[in-house]
GROMACS .gro file of C-alpha atoms in nm:
model
  149
    1MET     CA    1   0.000   0.000   0.000
    2SER     CA    2   0.273   0.251   0.088
    3ILE     CA    3   0.452   0.189  -0.245
    4LEU     CA    4   0.131   0.267  -0.430
    5VAL     CA    5   0.089   0.592  -0.236
    6LEU     CA    6   0.450   0.684  -0.308
    7LEU     CA    7   0.402   0.616  -0.680
    8ILE     CA    8   0.089   0.831  -0.688
    9ILE     CA    9   0.272   1.116  -0.514
   10LEU     CA   10   0.562   1.087  -0.758
   11LEU     CA   11   0.321   1.090  -1.051
   12ILE     CA   12   0.148   1.402  -0.920
   13LEU     CA   13   0.482   1.575  -0.861
   14SER     CA   14   0.607   1.486  -1.209
   15LEU     CA   15   0.287   1.619  -1.369
   16PHE     CA   16   0.316   1.941  -1.171
   17LEU     CA   17   0.683   1.978  -1.264
   18ARG     CA   18   0.608   1.917  -1.633
   19TYR     CA   19   0.326   2.174  -1.629
   20TYR     CA   20   0.548   2.428  -1.451
   21LEU     CA   21   0.838   2.380  -1.694
   22VAL     CA   22   0.616   2.405  -2.002
   23PHE     CA   23   0.435   2.711  -1.865
   24THR     CA   24   0.755   2.895  -1.774
   25PHE     CA   25   0.916   2.806  -2.108
   26LYS     CA   26   0.618   2.953  -2.297
   27GLN     CA   27   0.630   3.269  -2.087
   28ARG     CA   28   1.005   3.308  -2.148
   29CYS     CA   29   0.950   3.265  -2.524
   30ILE     CA   30   0.689   3.542  -2.523
   31SER     CA   31   0.903   3.783  -2.321
   32ARG     CA   32   1.218   3.717  -2.528
   33TYR     CA   33   1.043   3.754  -2.865
   34VAL     CA   34   1.057   4.134  -2.856
   35SER     CA   35   1.436   4.122  -2.821
   36ILE     CA   36   1.481   3.906  -3.132
   37PRO     CA   37   1.613   4.114  -3.426
   38HIS     CA   38   1.345   4.238  -3.662
   39HIS     CA   39   1.357   4.111  -4.020
   40SER     CA   40   1.567   4.317  -4.262
   41LEU     CA   41   1.309   4.376  -4.535
   42PRO     CA   42   1.176   4.729  -4.597
   43HIS     CA   43   0.814   4.607  -4.594
   44ARG     CA   44   0.587   4.401  -4.370
   45VAL     CA   45   0.634   4.028  -4.320
   46VAL     CA   46   0.331   3.831  -4.204
   47VAL     CA   47   0.320   3.463  -4.111
   48SER     CA   48  -0.022   3.327  -4.203
   49ILE     CA   49  -0.145   3.006  -4.040
   50PRO     CA   50  -0.470   2.834  -4.145
   51VAL     CA   51  -0.641   2.669  -3.846
   52ARG     CA   52  -0.911   2.402  -3.857
   53LYS     CA   53  -1.068   2.246  -3.546
   54ASN     CA   54  -0.837   1.945  -3.555
   55ASP     CA   55  -0.534   2.181  -3.567
   56ILE     CA   56  -0.602   2.373  -3.246
   57ASN     CA   57  -0.401   2.140  -3.021
   58LYS     CA   58  -0.097   2.181  -3.253
   59LEU     CA   59  -0.083   2.560  -3.215
   60PRO     CA   60   0.122   2.590  -2.893
   61THR     CA   61   0.406   2.383  -3.042
   62LEU     CA   62   0.403   2.573  -3.371
   63LEU     CA   63   0.384   2.912  -3.199
   64THR     CA   64   0.673   2.822  -2.970
   65SER     CA   65   0.883   2.737  -3.275
   66LEU     CA   66   0.787   3.074  -3.430
   67LEU     CA   67   0.875   3.262  -3.111
   68THR     CA   68   1.223   3.110  -3.108
   69GLN     CA   69   1.314   3.205  -3.465
   70SER     CA   70   1.633   3.398  -3.538
   71ILE     CA   71   1.428   3.692  -3.670
   72ARG     CA   72   1.101   3.857  -3.569
   73VAL     CA   73   0.816   3.917  -3.815
   74ASP     CA   74   0.557   4.195  -3.811
   75GLU     CA   75   0.261   3.968  -3.746
   76ILE     CA   76   0.171   3.608  -3.680
   77ALA     CA   77  -0.185   3.565  -3.808
   78LEU     CA   78  -0.410   3.272  -3.721
   79ASN     CA   79  -0.692   3.239  -3.976
   80MET     CA   80  -0.957   3.038  -3.795
   81ALA     CA   81  -1.198   2.822  -3.993
   82SER     CA   82  -1.561   2.929  -3.979
   83ASP     CA   83  -1.661   2.649  -3.738
   84ILE     CA   84  -1.415   2.752  -3.465
   85SER     CA   85  -1.526   2.966  -3.172
   86LYS     CA   86  -1.326   3.115  -2.885
   87GLU     CA   87  -1.445   2.834  -2.659
   88ASP     CA   88  -1.280   2.577  -2.887
   89ILE     CA   89  -0.932   2.719  -2.837
   90THR     CA   90  -0.726   2.552  -2.569
   91ASP     CA   91  -0.438   2.748  -2.417
   92MET     CA   92  -0.605   3.072  -2.530
   93ASP     CA   93  -0.396   3.286  -2.295
   94PHE     CA   94  -0.068   3.176  -2.455
   95ILE     CA   95  -0.202   3.177  -2.811
   96SER     CA   96  -0.354   3.525  -2.786
   97LYS     CA   97  -0.023   3.665  -2.656
   98CYS     CA   98   0.168   3.520  -2.953
   99ALA     CA   99  -0.056   3.581  -3.249
  100MET     CA  100  -0.344   3.778  -3.391
  101ILE     CA  101  -0.653   3.558  -3.407
  102TYR     CA  102  -0.886   3.617  -3.700
  103TYR     CA  103  -1.223   3.444  -3.727
  104THR     CA  104  -1.298   3.423  -4.097
  105GLY     CA  105  -1.674   3.370  -4.077
  106LYS     CA  106  -1.657   3.204  -4.417
  107GLU     CA  107  -1.574   2.850  -4.526
  108TYR     CA  108  -1.248   2.815  -4.719
  109SER     CA  109  -1.044   2.519  -4.838
  110GLN     CA  110  -0.722   2.459  -4.641
  111VAL     CA  111  -0.510   2.637  -4.903
  112ASP     CA  112  -0.753   2.929  -4.937
  113LEU     CA  113  -0.780   2.963  -4.557
  114ALA     CA  114  -0.402   3.002  -4.549
  115ILE     CA  115  -0.387   3.300  -4.784
  116ILE     CA  116  -0.719   3.466  -4.876
  117PRO     CA  117  -0.813   3.614  -4.534
  118THR     CA  118  -0.459   3.751  -4.496
  119LEU     CA  119  -0.461   3.899  -4.846
  120LEU     CA  120  -0.793   4.071  -4.771
  121ARG     CA  121  -0.650   4.226  -4.452
  122GLU     CA  122  -0.313   4.338  -4.588
  123LYS     CA  123  -0.340   4.672  -4.765
  124GLU     CA  124   0.020   4.706  -4.880
  125ALA     CA  125   0.098   4.528  -5.208
  126ASP     CA  126   0.458   4.455  -5.109
  127THR     CA  127   0.378   4.267  -4.786
  128LEU     CA  128   0.550   3.929  -4.777
  129ILE     CA  129   0.308   3.660  -4.660
  130ILE     CA  130   0.466   3.336  -4.541
  131VAL     CA  131   0.224   3.045  -4.508
  132ILE     CA  132   0.298   2.794  -4.232
  133TYR     CA  133   0.070   2.498  -4.161
  134PRO     CA  134  -0.014   2.397  -3.802
  135ASP     CA  135   0.156   2.059  -3.819
  136GLU     CA  136   0.495   2.216  -3.891
  137ILE     CA  137   0.769   2.269  -3.634
  138LEU     CA  138   1.029   2.510  -3.764
  139ASP     CA  139   1.400   2.511  -3.706
  140ARG     CA  140   1.545   2.835  -3.569
  141ASP     CA  141   1.645   2.983  -3.908
  142HIS     CA  142   1.344   2.883  -4.116
  143LEU     CA  143   1.196   3.232  -4.157
  144GLN     CA  144   1.537   3.384  -4.225
  145ARG     CA  145   1.591   3.137  -4.510
  146VAL     CA  146   1.248   3.212  -4.657
  147ILE     CA  147   1.312   3.587  -4.646
  148ASN     CA  148   1.656   3.548  -4.804
  149GLN     CA  149   1.519   3.358  -5.104
   0.00000   0.00000   0.00000
């Protein structure tokens, strides 16, 4: 009986430690993002991410990889599919601190959801729009390589 109690306590402590480490890492990523060098282009750079309901749980990982890039972009835009509401979004506090959330209100295909809502919002013709899908995890220099192309 005492071994079982000990195992349960260890399990609870490990879950708490994991939650604490993940939470503090996310907060550090957010606070450090502003100190990352801004991109070198003379115009806006926007990362556009299409989000369907089954993609919501992938957002924290993707956003963390965006926040740890070697350069900072002007905007990270989440284009939410028409069937997503605020209540559907898990980890809303972290996500809303990292990105602009746009509810499209219209049904688009996955490819159209990635680009059309962002094109409609961006007024400057020379804005660079980089499409990233929710199941991607980016290495540190991904955006820099895209901009340099």
